[in-house]
């Protein structure tokens, strides 16, 4: 019997892309996936093992999320009679809507291998998306001062 082929270290460190296509993913399911990947990564860090970064790309059913410090006053409806699901999450920021037609990307990575500045990281992500949209789809996208995200038609 042949010994199993072990992947090289380089293969193990390649970024993982979890892509869900042609279906809407409930926020709770995506959030659970994110938490399980983070838990796995933390265990590897505790054992001083390397791990690859991950990127989850998907679309959600209509949902509102609130960051840890966000205020419910930015919800323009009664949360008890919300038109869609509402989740308070561990992220920063205010109220965010996600829904069909909106591509959402959840990177899971160790910022210790990058600059450890979250705002730098967010601007870098935005720049990657802006350039990818321009080069791959001839779509002009931009930033809006004071807001996080990439915007079309501004």
mmCIF file of C-alpha atoms in Angstrom:
data_model
loop_
_atom_site.group_PDB
_atom_site.id
_atom_site.type_symbol
_atom_site.label_atom_id
_atom_site.label_comp_id
_atom_site.label_asym_id
_atom_site.label_seq_id
_atom_site.Cartn_x
_atom_site.Cartn_y
_atom_site.Cartn_z
ATOM 1 C CA UNK A 1 0.000 0.000 0.000
ATOM 2 C CA UNK A 2 1.356 3.418 -0.943
ATOM 3 C CA UNK A 3 1.820 6.089 1.686
ATOM 4 C CA UNK A 4 -0.641 8.958 1.358
ATOM 5 C CA UNK A 5 0.721 11.993 -0.420
ATOM 6 C CA UNK A 6 1.092 14.856 2.028
ATOM 7 C CA UNK A 7 0.549 18.349 0.677
ATOM 8 C CA UNK A 8 3.618 20.554 0.662
ATOM 9 C CA UNK A 9 3.832 23.372 3.166
ATOM 10 C CA UNK A 10 3.322 25.839 0.320
ATOM 11 C CA UNK A 11 0.070 24.094 -0.633
ATOM 12 C CA UNK A 12 -1.080 24.210 2.979
ATOM 13 C CA UNK A 13 -0.433 27.951 3.164
ATOM 14 C CA UNK A 14 -2.308 28.853 -0.010
ATOM 15 C CA UNK A 15 -5.295 31.093 0.681
ATOM 16 C CA UNK A 16 -8.590 29.257 0.869
ATOM 17 C CA UNK A 17 -11.544 30.617 -1.006
ATOM 18 C CA UNK A 18 -14.983 29.536 0.085
ATOM 19 C CA UNK A 19 -17.335 30.609 -2.669
ATOM 20 C CA UNK A 20 -21.052 30.056 -2.630
ATOM 21 C CA UNK A 21 -22.659 30.679 -6.024
ATOM 22 C CA UNK A 22 -26.171 30.982 -7.337
ATOM 23 C CA UNK A 23 -27.810 30.791 -3.963
ATOM 24 C CA UNK A 24 -28.507 33.155 -1.125
ATOM 25 C CA UNK A 25 -26.900 32.223 2.175
ATOM 26 C CA UNK A 26 -28.711 32.943 5.443
ATOM 27 C CA UNK A 27 -26.637 35.291 7.580
ATOM 28 C CA UNK A 28 -26.659 32.888 10.547
ATOM 29 C CA UNK A 29 -25.141 30.148 8.375
ATOM 30 C CA UNK A 30 -22.366 32.420 7.069
ATOM 31 C CA UNK A 31 -21.697 33.766 10.566
ATOM 32 C CA UNK A 32 -21.416 30.204 11.906
ATOM 33 C CA UNK A 33 -18.955 29.325 9.125
ATOM 34 C CA UNK A 34 -16.855 32.385 9.951
ATOM 35 C CA UNK A 35 -16.778 31.519 13.651
ATOM 36 C CA UNK A 36 -15.775 27.913 12.941
ATOM 37 C CA UNK A 37 -12.889 29.050 10.713
ATOM 38 C CA UNK A 38 -11.732 31.548 13.358
ATOM 39 C CA UNK A 39 -11.904 28.844 16.052
ATOM 40 C CA UNK A 40 -9.839 26.517 13.854
ATOM 41 C CA UNK A 41 -7.284 29.284 13.236
ATOM 42 C CA UNK A 42 -6.982 30.121 16.944
ATOM 43 C CA UNK A 43 -6.273 26.469 17.727
ATOM 44 C CA UNK A 44 -3.516 26.427 15.092
ATOM 45 C CA UNK A 45 -2.003 29.631 16.520
ATOM 46 C CA UNK A 46 -1.969 28.108 20.021
ATOM 47 C CA UNK A 47 -0.031 25.152 18.609
ATOM 48 C CA UNK A 48 2.340 27.535 16.757
ATOM 49 C CA UNK A 49 1.163 26.126 13.432
ATOM 50 C CA UNK A 50 0.783 28.206 10.293
ATOM 51 C CA UNK A 51 -2.520 28.546 8.533
ATOM 52 C CA UNK A 52 -3.782 30.023 5.326
ATOM 53 C CA UNK A 53 -6.042 33.010 5.091
ATOM 54 C CA UNK A 54 -9.613 32.445 3.964
ATOM 55 C CA UNK A 55 -12.066 34.479 1.948
ATOM 56 C CA UNK A 56 -15.773 33.721 1.976
ATOM 57 C CA UNK A 57 -17.675 35.265 -0.957
ATOM 58 C CA UNK A 58 -21.468 35.112 -1.067
ATOM 59 C CA UNK A 59 -24.822 36.878 -1.158
ATOM 60 C CA UNK A 60 -27.259 36.977 1.739
ATOM 61 C CA UNK A 61 -30.978 36.874 2.123
ATOM 62 C CA UNK A 62 -32.058 40.379 3.249
ATOM 63 C CA UNK A 63 -30.536 41.042 6.668
ATOM 64 C CA UNK A 64 -29.407 43.911 8.873
ATOM 65 C CA UNK A 65 -26.321 43.619 11.046
ATOM 66 C CA UNK A 66 -25.226 45.897 13.855
ATOM 67 C CA UNK A 67 -21.632 46.202 15.048
ATOM 68 C CA UNK A 68 -20.782 45.955 18.729
ATOM 69 C CA UNK A 69 -20.948 49.701 19.288
ATOM 70 C CA UNK A 70 -23.741 50.517 16.877
ATOM 71 C CA UNK A 71 -26.912 52.254 17.890
ATOM 72 C CA UNK A 72 -30.362 50.902 17.165
ATOM 73 C CA UNK A 73 -31.449 54.476 16.414
ATOM 74 C CA UNK A 74 -29.964 53.924 12.934
ATOM 75 C CA UNK A 75 -32.538 51.215 12.303
ATOM 76 C CA UNK A 76 -35.438 53.064 10.729
ATOM 77 C CA UNK A 77 -37.960 50.500 11.903
ATOM 78 C CA UNK A 78 -39.030 48.797 15.113
ATOM 79 C CA UNK A 79 -36.649 45.891 15.629
ATOM 80 C CA UNK A 80 -39.483 43.749 17.040
ATOM 81 C CA UNK A 81 -41.360 44.165 13.742
ATOM 82 C CA UNK A 82 -38.316 44.131 11.481
ATOM 83 C CA UNK A 83 -38.929 43.440 7.799
ATOM 84 C CA UNK A 84 -35.812 41.226 7.776
ATOM 85 C CA UNK A 85 -33.580 39.426 10.256
ATOM 86 C CA UNK A 86 -31.422 41.648 12.492
ATOM 87 C CA UNK A 87 -28.167 40.435 14.088
ATOM 88 C CA UNK A 88 -25.756 42.128 16.482
ATOM 89 C CA UNK A 89 -22.277 40.921 15.562
ATOM 90 C CA UNK A 90 -18.699 41.122 16.841
ATOM 91 C CA UNK A 91 -17.614 43.542 14.127
ATOM 92 C CA UNK A 92 -17.205 47.286 14.377
ATOM 93 C CA UNK A 93 -19.314 49.797 12.551
ATOM 94 C CA UNK A 94 -22.941 50.764 12.491
ATOM 95 C CA UNK A 95 -26.004 49.224 10.865
ATOM 96 C CA UNK A 96 -25.354 47.430 7.571
ATOM 97 C CA UNK A 97 -27.876 45.956 5.146
ATOM 98 C CA UNK A 98 -26.967 42.912 3.041
ATOM 99 C CA UNK A 99 -29.208 41.394 0.419
ATOM 100 C CA UNK A 100 -29.573 39.747 -2.984
ATOM 101 C CA UNK A 101 -27.356 41.245 -5.664
ATOM 102 C CA UNK A 102 -24.806 42.494 -3.133
ATOM 103 C CA UNK A 103 -21.573 40.522 -3.122
ATOM 104 C CA UNK A 104 -20.271 40.192 0.432
ATOM 105 C CA UNK A 105 -16.695 39.165 1.169
ATOM 106 C CA UNK A 106 -15.591 37.921 4.571
ATOM 107 C CA UNK A 107 -11.780 37.732 4.796
ATOM 108 C CA UNK A 108 -10.416 35.738 7.709
ATOM 109 C CA UNK A 109 -6.747 36.406 8.189
ATOM 110 C CA UNK A 110 -4.057 37.063 10.734
ATOM 111 C CA UNK A 111 -3.268 40.782 10.573
ATOM 112 C CA UNK A 112 -0.001 40.122 12.405
ATOM 113 C CA UNK A 113 1.399 39.203 8.985
ATOM 114 C CA UNK A 114 0.255 42.589 7.635
ATOM 115 C CA UNK A 115 0.233 46.075 9.074
ATOM 116 C CA UNK A 116 -1.717 45.760 12.295
ATOM 117 C CA UNK A 117 -3.927 48.717 11.485
ATOM 118 C CA UNK A 118 -7.529 47.855 10.751
ATOM 119 C CA UNK A 119 -8.249 51.069 8.850
ATOM 120 C CA UNK A 120 -5.207 50.543 6.623
ATOM 121 C CA UNK A 121 -6.417 47.015 5.981
ATOM 122 C CA UNK A 122 -9.940 48.139 5.092
ATOM 123 C CA UNK A 123 -8.620 50.769 2.645
ATOM 124 C CA UNK A 124 -6.336 48.131 1.082
ATOM 125 C CA UNK A 125 -9.297 45.754 0.632
ATOM 126 C CA UNK A 126 -11.348 48.516 -0.929
ATOM 127 C CA UNK A 127 -8.516 49.285 -3.353
ATOM 128 C CA UNK A 128 -8.294 45.637 -4.423
ATOM 129 C CA UNK A 129 -12.039 45.551 -5.106
ATOM 130 C CA UNK A 130 -11.954 48.866 -7.013
ATOM 131 C CA UNK A 131 -9.092 47.665 -9.215
ATOM 132 C CA UNK A 132 -10.642 44.225 -9.771
ATOM 133 C CA UNK A 133 -13.959 45.738 -10.837
ATOM 134 C CA UNK A 134 -12.180 48.113 -13.232
ATOM 135 C CA UNK A 135 -9.826 45.573 -14.797
ATOM 136 C CA UNK A 136 -12.154 42.571 -14.972
ATOM 137 C CA UNK A 137 -15.521 44.175 -15.625
ATOM 138 C CA UNK A 138 -14.809 47.800 -16.707
ATOM 139 C CA UNK A 139 -16.890 48.936 -13.727
ATOM 140 C CA UNK A 140 -15.951 52.284 -12.197
ATOM 141 C CA UNK A 141 -16.140 52.097 -8.426
ATOM 142 C CA UNK A 142 -14.982 54.482 -5.728
ATOM 143 C CA UNK A 143 -14.844 55.229 -2.025
ATOM 144 C CA UNK A 144 -16.904 57.781 -0.141
ATOM 145 C CA UNK A 145 -14.968 59.801 2.431
ATOM 146 C CA UNK A 146 -15.898 58.817 5.961
ATOM 147 C CA UNK A 147 -17.576 55.544 4.932
ATOM 148 C CA UNK A 148 -16.215 52.036 4.637
ATOM 149 C CA UNK A 149 -16.962 50.166 1.437
ATOM 150 C CA UNK A 150 -16.822 50.323 -2.322
ATOM 151 C CA UNK A 151 -19.548 52.229 -4.071
ATOM 152 C CA UNK A 152 -20.925 52.215 -7.610
ATOM 153 C CA UNK A 153 -22.725 55.099 -9.273
ATOM 154 C CA UNK A 154 -21.472 57.811 -6.946
#
